[in-house]
Short mmCIF file of C-alpha atoms (C1' of nucleotides) in Angstrom, two decimals:
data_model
loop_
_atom_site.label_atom_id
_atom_site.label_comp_id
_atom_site.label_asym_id
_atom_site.label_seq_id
_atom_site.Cartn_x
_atom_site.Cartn_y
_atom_site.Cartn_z
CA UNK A 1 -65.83 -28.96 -8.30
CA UNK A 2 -63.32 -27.80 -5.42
CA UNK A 3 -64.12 -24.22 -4.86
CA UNK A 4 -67.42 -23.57 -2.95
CA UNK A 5 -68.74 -19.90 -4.16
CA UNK A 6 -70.67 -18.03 -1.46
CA UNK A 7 -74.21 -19.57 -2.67
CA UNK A 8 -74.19 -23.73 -2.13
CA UNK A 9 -74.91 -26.59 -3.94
CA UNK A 10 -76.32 -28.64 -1.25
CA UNK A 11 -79.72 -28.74 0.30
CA UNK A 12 -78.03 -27.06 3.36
CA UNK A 13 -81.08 -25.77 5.52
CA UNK A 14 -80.45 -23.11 8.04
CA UNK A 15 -78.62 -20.04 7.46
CA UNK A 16 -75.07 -20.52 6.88
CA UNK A 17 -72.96 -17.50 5.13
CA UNK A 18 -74.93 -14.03 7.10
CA UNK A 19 -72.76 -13.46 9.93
CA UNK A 20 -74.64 -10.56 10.85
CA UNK A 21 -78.12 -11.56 11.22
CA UNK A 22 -79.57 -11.44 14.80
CA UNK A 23 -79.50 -8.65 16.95
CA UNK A 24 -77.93 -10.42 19.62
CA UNK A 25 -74.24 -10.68 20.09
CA UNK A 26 -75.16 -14.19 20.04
CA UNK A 27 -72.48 -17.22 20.27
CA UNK A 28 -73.09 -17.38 16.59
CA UNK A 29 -71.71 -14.08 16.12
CA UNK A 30 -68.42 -15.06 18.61
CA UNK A 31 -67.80 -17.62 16.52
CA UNK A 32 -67.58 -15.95 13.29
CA UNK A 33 -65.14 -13.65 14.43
CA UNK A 34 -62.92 -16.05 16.20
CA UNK A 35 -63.05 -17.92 13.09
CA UNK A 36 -62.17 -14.64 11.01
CA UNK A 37 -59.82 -13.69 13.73
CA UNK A 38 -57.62 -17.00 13.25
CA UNK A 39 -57.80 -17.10 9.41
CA UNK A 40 -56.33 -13.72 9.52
CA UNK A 41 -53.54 -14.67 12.04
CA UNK A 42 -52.68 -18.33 10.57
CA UNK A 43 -52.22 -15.75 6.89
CA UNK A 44 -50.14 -13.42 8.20
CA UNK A 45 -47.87 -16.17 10.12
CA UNK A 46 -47.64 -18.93 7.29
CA UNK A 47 -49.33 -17.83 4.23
CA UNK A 48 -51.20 -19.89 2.28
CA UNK A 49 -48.97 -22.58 3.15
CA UNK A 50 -51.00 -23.10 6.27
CA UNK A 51 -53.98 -21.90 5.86
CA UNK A 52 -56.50 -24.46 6.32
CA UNK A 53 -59.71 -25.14 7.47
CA UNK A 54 -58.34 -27.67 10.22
CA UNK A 55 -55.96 -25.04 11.18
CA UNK A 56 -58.18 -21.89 11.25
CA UNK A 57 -60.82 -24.17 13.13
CA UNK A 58 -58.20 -25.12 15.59
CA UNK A 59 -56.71 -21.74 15.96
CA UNK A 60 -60.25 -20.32 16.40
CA UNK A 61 -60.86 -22.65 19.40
CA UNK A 62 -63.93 -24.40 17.59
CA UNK A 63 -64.43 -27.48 16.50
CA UNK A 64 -64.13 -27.72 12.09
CA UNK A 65 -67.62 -28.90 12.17
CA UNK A 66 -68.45 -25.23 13.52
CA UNK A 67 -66.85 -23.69 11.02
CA UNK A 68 -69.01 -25.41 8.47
CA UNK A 69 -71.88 -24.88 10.60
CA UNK A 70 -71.14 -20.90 10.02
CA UNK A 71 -69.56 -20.98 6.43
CA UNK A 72 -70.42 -23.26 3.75
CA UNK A 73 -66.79 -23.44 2.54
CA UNK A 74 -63.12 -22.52 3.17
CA UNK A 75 -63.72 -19.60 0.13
CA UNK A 76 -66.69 -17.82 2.19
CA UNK A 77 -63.84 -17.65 5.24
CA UNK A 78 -61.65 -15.58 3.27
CA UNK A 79 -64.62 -13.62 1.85
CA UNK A 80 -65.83 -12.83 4.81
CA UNK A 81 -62.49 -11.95 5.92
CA UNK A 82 -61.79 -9.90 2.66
CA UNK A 83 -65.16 -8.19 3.63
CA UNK A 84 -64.31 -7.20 7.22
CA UNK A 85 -61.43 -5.99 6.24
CA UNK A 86 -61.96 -3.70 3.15
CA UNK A 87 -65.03 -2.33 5.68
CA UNK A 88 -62.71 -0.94 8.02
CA UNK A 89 -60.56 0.78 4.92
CA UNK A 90 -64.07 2.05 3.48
CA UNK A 91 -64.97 3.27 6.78
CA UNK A 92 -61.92 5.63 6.65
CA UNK A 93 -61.83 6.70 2.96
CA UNK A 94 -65.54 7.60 3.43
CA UNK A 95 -64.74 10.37 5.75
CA UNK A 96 -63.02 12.21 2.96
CA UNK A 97 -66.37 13.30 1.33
CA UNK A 98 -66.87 15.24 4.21
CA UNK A 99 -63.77 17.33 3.78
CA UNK A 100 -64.00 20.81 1.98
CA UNK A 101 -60.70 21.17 0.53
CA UNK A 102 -59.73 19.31 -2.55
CA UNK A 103 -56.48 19.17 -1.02
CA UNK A 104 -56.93 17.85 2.13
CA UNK A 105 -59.26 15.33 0.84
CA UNK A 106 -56.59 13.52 -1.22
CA UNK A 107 -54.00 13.90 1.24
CA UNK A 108 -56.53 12.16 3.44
CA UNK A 109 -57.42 9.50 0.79
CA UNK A 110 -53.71 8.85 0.85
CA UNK A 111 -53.26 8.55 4.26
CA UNK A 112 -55.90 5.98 4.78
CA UNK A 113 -54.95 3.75 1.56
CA UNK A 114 -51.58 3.33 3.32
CA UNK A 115 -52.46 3.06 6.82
CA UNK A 116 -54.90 0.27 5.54
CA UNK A 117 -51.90 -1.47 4.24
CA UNK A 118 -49.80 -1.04 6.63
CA UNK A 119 -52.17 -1.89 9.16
CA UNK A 120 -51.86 -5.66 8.77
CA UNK A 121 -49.12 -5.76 5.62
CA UNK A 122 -48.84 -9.23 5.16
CA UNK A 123 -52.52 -9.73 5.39
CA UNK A 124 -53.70 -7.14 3.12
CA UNK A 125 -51.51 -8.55 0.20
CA UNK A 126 -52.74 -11.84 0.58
CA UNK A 127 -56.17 -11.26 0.80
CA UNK A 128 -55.55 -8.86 -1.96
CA UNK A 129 -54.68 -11.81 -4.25
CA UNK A 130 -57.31 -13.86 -2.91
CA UNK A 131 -60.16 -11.54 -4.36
CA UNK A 132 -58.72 -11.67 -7.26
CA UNK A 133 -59.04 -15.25 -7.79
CA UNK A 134 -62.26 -15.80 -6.42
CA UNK A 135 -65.21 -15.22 -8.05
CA UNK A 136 -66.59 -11.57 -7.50
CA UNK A 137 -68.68 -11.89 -4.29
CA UNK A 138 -71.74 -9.14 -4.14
CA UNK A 139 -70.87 -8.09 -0.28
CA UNK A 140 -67.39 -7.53 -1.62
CA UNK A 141 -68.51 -5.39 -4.55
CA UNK A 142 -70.53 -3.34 -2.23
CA UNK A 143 -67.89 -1.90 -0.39
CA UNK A 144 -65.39 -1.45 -2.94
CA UNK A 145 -67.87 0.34 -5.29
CA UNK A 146 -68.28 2.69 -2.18
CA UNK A 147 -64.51 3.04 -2.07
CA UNK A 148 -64.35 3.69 -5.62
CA UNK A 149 -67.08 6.33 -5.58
CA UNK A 150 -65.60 8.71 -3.09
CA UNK A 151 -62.54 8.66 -4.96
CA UNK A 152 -64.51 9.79 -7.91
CA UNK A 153 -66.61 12.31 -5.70
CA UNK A 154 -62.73 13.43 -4.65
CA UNK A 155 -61.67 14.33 -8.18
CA UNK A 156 -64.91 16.37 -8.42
CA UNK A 157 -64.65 18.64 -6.22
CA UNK A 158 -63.83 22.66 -7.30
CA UNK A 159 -60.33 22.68 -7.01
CA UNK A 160 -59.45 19.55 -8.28
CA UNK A 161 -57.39 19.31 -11.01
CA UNK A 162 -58.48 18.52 -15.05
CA UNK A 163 -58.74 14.40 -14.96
CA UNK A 164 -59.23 13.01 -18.14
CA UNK A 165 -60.56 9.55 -17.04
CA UNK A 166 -61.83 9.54 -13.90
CA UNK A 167 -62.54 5.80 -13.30
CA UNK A 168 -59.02 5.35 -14.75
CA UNK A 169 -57.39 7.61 -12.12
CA UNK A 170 -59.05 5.57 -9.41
CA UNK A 171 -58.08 2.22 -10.32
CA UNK A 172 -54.60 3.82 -10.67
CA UNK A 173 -54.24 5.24 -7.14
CA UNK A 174 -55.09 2.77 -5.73
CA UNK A 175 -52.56 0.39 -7.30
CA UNK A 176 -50.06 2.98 -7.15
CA UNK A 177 -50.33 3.01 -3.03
CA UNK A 178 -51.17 -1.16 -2.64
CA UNK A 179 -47.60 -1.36 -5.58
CA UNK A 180 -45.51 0.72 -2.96
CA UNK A 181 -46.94 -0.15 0.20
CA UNK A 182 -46.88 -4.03 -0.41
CA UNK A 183 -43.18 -4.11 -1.70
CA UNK A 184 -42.29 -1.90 0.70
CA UNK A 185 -44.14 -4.47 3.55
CA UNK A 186 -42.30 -7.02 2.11
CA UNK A 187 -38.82 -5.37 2.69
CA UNK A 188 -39.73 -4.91 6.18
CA UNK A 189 -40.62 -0.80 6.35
CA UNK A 190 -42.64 -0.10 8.83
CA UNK A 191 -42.83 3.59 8.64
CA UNK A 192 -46.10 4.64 7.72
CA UNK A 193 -45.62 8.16 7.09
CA UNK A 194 -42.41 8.02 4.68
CA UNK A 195 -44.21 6.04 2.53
CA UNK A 196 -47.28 8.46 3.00
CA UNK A 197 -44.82 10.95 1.54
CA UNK A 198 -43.70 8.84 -0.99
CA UNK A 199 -47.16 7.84 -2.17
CA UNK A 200 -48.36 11.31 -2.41
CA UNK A 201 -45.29 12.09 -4.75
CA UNK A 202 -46.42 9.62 -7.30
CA UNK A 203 -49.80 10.17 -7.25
CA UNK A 204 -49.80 14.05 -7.42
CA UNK A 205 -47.01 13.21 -10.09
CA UNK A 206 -49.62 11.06 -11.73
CA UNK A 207 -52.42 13.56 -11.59
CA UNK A 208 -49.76 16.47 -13.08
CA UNK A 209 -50.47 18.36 -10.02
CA UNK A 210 -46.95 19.81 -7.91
CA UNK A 211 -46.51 18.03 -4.39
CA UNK A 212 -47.85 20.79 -1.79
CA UNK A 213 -45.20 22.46 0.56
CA UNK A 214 -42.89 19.56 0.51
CA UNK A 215 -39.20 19.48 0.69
CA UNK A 216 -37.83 19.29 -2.45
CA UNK A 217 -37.25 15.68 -2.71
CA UNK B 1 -36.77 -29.51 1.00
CA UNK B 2 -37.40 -29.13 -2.57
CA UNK B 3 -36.80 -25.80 -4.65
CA UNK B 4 -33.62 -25.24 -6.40
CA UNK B 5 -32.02 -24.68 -9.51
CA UNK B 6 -33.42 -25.69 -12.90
CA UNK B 7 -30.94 -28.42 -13.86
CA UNK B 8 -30.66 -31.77 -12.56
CA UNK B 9 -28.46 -32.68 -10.00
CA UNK B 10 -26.41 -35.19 -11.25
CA UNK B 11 -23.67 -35.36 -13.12
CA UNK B 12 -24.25 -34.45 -16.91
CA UNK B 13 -22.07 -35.44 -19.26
CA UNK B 14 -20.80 -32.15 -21.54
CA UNK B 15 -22.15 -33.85 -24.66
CA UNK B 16 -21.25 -33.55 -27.68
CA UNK B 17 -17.20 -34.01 -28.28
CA UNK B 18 -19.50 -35.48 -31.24
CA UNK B 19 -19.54 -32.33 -33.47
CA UNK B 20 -22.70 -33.99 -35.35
CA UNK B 21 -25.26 -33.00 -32.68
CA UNK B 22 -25.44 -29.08 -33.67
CA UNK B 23 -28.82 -28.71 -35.24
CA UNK B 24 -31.24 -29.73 -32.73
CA UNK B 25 -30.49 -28.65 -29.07
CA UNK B 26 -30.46 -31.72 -26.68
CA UNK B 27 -33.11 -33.82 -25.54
CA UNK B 28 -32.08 -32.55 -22.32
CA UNK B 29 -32.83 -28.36 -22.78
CA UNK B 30 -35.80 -29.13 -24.87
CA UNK B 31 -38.19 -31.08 -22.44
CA UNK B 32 -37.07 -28.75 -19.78
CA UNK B 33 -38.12 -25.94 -22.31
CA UNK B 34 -41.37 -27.98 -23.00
CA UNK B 35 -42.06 -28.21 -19.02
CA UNK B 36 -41.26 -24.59 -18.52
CA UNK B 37 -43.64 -23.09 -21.64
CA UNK B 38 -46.38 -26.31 -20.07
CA UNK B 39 -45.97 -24.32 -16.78
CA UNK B 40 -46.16 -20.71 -17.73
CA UNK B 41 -49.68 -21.76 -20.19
CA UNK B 42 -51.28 -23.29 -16.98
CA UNK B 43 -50.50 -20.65 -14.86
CA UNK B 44 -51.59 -18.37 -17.48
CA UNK B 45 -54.93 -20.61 -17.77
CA UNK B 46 -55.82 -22.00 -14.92
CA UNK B 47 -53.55 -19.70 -11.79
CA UNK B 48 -52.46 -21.73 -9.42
CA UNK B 49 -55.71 -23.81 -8.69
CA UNK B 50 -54.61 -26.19 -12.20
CA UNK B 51 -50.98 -25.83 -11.06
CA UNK B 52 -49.83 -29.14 -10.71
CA UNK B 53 -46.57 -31.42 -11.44
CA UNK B 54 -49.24 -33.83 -13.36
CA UNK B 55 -50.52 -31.31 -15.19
CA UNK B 56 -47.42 -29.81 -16.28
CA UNK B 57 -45.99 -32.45 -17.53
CA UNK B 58 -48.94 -33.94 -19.48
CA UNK B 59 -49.21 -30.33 -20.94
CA UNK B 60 -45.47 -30.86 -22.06
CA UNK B 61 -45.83 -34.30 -24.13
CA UNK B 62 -43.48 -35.65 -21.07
CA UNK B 63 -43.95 -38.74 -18.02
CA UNK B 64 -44.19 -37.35 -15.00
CA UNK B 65 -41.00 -39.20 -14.34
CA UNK B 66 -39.33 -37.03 -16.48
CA UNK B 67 -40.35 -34.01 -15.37
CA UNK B 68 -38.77 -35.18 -11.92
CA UNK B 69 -35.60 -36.22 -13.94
CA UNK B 70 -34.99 -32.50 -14.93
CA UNK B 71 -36.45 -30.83 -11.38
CA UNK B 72 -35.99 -31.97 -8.15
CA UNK B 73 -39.33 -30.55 -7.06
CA UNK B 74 -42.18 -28.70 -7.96
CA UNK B 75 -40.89 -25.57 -6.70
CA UNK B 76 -37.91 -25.46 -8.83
CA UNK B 77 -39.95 -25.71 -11.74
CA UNK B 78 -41.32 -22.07 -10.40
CA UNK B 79 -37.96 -20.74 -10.36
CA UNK B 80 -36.52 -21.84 -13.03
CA UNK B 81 -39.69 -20.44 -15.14
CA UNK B 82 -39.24 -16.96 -12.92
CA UNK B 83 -35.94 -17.24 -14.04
CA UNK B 84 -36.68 -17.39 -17.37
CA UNK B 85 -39.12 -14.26 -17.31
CA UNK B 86 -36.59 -12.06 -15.28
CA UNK B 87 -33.96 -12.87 -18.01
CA UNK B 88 -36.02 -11.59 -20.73
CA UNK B 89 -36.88 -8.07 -18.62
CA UNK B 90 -32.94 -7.55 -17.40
CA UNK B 91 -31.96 -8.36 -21.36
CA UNK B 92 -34.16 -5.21 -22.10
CA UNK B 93 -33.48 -3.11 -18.86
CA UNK B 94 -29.80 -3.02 -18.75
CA UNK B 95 -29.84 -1.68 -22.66
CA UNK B 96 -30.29 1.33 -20.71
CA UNK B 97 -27.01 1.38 -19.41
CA UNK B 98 -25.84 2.34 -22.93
CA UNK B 99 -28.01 4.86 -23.57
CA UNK B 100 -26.39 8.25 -23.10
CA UNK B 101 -29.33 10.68 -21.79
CA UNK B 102 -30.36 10.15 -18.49
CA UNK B 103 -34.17 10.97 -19.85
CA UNK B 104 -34.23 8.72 -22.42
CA UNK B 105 -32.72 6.06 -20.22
CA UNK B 106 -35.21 6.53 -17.68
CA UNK B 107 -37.64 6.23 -20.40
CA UNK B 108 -36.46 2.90 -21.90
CA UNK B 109 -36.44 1.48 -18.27
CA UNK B 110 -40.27 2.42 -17.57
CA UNK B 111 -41.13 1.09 -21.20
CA UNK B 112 -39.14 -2.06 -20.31
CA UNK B 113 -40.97 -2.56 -16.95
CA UNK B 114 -44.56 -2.07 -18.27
CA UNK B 115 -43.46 -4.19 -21.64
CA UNK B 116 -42.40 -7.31 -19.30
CA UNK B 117 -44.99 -6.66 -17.34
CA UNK B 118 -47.64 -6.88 -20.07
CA UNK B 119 -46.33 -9.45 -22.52
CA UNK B 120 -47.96 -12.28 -20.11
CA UNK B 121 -49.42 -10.28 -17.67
CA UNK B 122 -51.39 -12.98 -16.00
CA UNK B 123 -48.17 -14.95 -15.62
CA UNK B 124 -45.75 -12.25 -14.04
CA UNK B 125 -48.21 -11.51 -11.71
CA UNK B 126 -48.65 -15.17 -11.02
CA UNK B 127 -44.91 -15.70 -11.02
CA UNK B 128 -44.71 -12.44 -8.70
CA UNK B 129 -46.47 -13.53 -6.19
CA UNK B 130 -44.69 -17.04 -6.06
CA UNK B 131 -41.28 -15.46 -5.84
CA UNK B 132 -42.37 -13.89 -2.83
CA UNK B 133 -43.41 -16.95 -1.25
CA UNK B 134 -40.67 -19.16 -2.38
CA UNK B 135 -36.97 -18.85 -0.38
CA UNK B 136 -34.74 -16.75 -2.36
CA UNK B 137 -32.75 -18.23 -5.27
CA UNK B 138 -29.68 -17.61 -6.02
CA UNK B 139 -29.97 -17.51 -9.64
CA UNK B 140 -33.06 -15.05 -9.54
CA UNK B 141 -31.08 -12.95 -6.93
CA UNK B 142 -28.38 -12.85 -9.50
CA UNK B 143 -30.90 -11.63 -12.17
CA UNK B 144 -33.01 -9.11 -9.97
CA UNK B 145 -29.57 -7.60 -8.78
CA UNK B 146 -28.23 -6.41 -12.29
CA UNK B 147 -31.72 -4.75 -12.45
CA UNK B 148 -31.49 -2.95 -9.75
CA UNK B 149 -28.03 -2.19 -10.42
CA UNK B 150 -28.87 -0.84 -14.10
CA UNK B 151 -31.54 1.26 -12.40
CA UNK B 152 -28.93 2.52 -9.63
CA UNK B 153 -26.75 3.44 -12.34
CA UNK B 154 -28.74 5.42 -14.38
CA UNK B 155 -30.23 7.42 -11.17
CA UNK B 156 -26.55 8.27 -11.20
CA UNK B 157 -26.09 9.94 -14.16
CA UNK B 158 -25.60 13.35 -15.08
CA UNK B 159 -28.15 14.98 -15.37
CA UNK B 160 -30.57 12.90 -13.03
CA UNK B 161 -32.34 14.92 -10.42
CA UNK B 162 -30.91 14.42 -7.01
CA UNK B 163 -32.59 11.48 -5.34
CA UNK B 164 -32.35 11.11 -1.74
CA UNK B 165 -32.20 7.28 -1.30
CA UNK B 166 -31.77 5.75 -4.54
CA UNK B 167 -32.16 2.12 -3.32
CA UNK B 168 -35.50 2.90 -2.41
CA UNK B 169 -36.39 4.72 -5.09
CA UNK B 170 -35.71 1.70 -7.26
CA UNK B 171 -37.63 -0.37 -5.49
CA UNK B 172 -40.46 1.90 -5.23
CA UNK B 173 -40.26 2.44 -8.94
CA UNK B 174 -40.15 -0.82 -9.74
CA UNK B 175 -43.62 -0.97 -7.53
CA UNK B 176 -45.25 1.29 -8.94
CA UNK B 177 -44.94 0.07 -12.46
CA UNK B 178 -45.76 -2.95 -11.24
CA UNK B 179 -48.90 -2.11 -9.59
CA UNK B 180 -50.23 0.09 -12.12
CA UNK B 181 -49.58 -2.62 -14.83
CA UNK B 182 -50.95 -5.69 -13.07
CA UNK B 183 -54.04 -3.87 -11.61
CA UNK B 184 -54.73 -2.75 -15.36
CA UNK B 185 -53.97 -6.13 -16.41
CA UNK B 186 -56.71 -7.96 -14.03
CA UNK B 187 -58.94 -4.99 -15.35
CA UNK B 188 -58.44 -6.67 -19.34
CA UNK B 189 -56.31 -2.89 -20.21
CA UNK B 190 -54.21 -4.35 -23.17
CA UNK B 191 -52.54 -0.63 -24.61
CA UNK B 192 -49.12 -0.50 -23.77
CA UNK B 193 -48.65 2.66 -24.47
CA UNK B 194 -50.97 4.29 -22.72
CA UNK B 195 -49.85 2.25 -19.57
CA UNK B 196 -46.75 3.38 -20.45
CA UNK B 197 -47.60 6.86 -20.26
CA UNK B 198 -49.21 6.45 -16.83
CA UNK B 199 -46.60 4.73 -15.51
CA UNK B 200 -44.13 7.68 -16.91
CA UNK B 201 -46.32 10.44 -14.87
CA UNK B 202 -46.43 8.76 -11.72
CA UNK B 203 -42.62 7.64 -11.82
CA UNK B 204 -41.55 11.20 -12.49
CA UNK B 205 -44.00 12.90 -10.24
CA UNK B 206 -42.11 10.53 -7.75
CA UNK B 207 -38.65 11.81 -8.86
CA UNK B 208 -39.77 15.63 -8.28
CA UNK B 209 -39.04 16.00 -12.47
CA UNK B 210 -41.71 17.44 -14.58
CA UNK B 211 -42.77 15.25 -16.97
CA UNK B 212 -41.35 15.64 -20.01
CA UNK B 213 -43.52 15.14 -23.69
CA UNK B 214 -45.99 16.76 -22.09
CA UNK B 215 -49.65 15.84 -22.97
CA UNK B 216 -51.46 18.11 -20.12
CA UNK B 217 -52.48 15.10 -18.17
"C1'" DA C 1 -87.89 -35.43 35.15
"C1'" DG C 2 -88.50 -35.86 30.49
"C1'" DC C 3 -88.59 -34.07 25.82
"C1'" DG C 4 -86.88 -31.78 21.89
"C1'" DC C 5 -84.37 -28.43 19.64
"C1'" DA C 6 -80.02 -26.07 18.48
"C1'" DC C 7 -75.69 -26.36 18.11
"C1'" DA C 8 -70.90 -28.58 18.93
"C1'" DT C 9 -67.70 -32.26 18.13
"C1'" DG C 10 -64.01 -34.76 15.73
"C1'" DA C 11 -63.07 -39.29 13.57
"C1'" DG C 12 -62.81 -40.38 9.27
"C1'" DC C 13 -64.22 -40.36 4.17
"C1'" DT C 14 -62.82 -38.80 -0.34
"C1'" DT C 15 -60.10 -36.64 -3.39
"C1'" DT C 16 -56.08 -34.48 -4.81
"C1'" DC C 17 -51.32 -33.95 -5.39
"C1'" DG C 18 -46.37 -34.31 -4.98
"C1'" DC C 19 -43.35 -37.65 -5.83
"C1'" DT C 20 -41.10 -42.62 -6.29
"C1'" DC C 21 -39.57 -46.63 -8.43
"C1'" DA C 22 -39.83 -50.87 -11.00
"C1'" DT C 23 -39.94 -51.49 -15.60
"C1'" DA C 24 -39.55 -50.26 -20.54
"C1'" DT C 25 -37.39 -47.94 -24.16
"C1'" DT C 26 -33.71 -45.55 -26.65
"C1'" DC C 27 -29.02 -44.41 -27.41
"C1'" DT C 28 -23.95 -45.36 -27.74
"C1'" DA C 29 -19.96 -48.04 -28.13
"C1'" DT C 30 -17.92 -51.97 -29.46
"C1'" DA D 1 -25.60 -57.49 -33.12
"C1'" DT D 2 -25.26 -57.01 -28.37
"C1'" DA D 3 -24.29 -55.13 -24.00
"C1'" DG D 4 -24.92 -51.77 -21.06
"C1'" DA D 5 -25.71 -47.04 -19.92
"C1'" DA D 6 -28.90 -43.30 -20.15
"C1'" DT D 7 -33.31 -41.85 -20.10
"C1'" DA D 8 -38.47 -42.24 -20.31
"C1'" DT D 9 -42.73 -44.04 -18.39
"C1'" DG D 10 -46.85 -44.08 -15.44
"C1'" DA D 11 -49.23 -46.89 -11.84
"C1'" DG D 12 -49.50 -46.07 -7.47
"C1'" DC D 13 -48.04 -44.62 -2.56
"C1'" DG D 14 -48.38 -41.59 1.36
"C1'" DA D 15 -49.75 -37.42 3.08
"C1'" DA D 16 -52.63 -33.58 3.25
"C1'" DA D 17 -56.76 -31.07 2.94
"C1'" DG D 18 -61.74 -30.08 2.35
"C1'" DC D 19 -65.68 -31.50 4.10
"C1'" DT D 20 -69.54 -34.83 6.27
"C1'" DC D 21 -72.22 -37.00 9.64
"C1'" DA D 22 -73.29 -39.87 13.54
"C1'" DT D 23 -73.14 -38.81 18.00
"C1'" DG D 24 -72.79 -35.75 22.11
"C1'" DT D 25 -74.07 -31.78 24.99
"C1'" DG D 26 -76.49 -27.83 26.93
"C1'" DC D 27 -80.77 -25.50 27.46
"C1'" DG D 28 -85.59 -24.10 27.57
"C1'" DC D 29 -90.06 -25.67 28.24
"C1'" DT D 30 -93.70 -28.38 30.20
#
DNA sequence: AGCGCACATGAGCTTTCGCTCATATTCTAT
DNA sequence: ATAGAATATGAGCGAAAGCTCATGTGCGCT
């Protein structure tokens, strides 16, 4: 009975888990994100290894009765975490359906998978394994669905190449970028756009398309 | 503080100037075998949330006492079970090193990589992430090296396309398969050799060579 | 001023987990 | 058979972590 999912068991009353509720950029709302805000540092400093609610509370500048006054569990922190940050990357992939050429979609697809992994290396890759050990949460789903159906969209434009299996292709990509990026992050690289380049190699490899202009390796 | 290598600390006596004891292995290797099979079935099981020394050890048919008789900590029981895994994948990998053409070489590697990868998939994802976390081992440093030494190698042979920075290449390949694999492994994707085939076009997309056998994507 | 509501606080409860150590058991040598 | 070394056992200790709740504090309203 550790693991809280994002619904409770408890008679808890008021609201709990919707950060974004009221229109006013209330004290609630400064709360949450100095609570998300120090959950995301305390990760990227120590890891796991110090990632706890006393901590994050602590960091955050609250009190850890606040943070249960906002969350209804240490899980719904790194949802909510895993949520604000897969927005952002959505945010940017989203832009690609409004980009004519095939080409210049993907190569902007690419772009924002890395720079979304780059952004905040250490971070990404943990909340990466984090979602998948928690339960699938809904507000999660949401955004990744969208993520997932622009890359579909993508390899339907004219122009794009024969894809056998579509949904296949997607899941690939991405793990192809978050396989290079991470152990890249982990090695210490920092430059974003050689692993751009190197990215794009694989994946046009994988979709049997040549590498546009492009030195020749 | 803890980690460290698999075997005890103290001084263990050779055994055996008794030529009786040759059918059963010692007492010794097999509840260390026992904890490390215990280990890799609850990570498999459970992840890390049923990860624990107790747990291990009941799991194994051995005290708790013993399992700290044969491990110093509960780290070291990690690394001497990633140990065990990487073994098994640089057994396979460095067959390449006798195989003539650099093709076929570069195909045993990827089928190597995806194979490892998807024998226990759970578990060398688990054990992945861990060996990130964990300070570096010796004894796995020793075993990722002649990987990555077999894969230097055979980017060296005749016949291999001219690869710009080889280190990184192996590292990114290594990635890639990696990603692919465990991101179709979380997905419940249990056909090796379609993987394998994935894997194949992205790796040699990456390389700038066409890919060979040819299915049109 | 007085009242009540909304939220903040943090000491501390409860449980879990890594690990120890006093004791028991098994093995080996004589 | 007996001693003594080697090894196994598991109750339990100390620390850590998630979470609660009795109490405190600010604020709007009358």
């Amino acid at each position: 009975m550790r693991y809280s999912h994002s619904a409770q068991g408890k008679t808890r009353p008021p609201q709990a888990l919707d950060p974004r509720k009221q229109p006013t950029q209330s004290r609630a709302t400064e709360t949450v994100n100095a609570v998300l805000e120090a959950a995301a540092r305390i990760l990227e400093k120590h890891g796991f290894e110090g990632y706890t609610t006393n901590a994050i509370a602590e960091r955050a500048g609250v009190s850890i009765g606040s943070l249960y006054q906002y969350f209804p569990g240490k899980d719904a922190v790194t949802v909510a975490l895993i949520e604000r940050e897969l927005t952002l990357l959505s945010a940017d992939v989203t832009e690609a359906d409004s980009i004519a050429d095939y080409r210049d979609a993907m190569h902007h697809l690419i772009k924002a998978a890395v720079t979304h992994q780059m952004r905040r290396p250490k971070l990404a890759r943990l909340l990466d394994f984090e979602q998948s050990r928690l339960p699938i949460a809904p507000r999660i789903r949401h955004v990744t669905d969208a993520i997932h159906r622009t890359l579909l969209r993508t390899f339907s434009r004219p122009g794009a190449p024969y894809i056998r299996n579509m949904q296949e292709a997607a899941f690939d990509l991405i793990a192809i970028a978050k396989g290079i990026v991470d152990a890249a992050g982990e090695r210490g690289e920092t430059d974003a756009h050689r692993l751009e380049e190197r990215v794009r190699r694989a994946v046009y490899g994988y979709l049997g398309i040549s590498s546009p202009s492009r030195r020749g390796l």
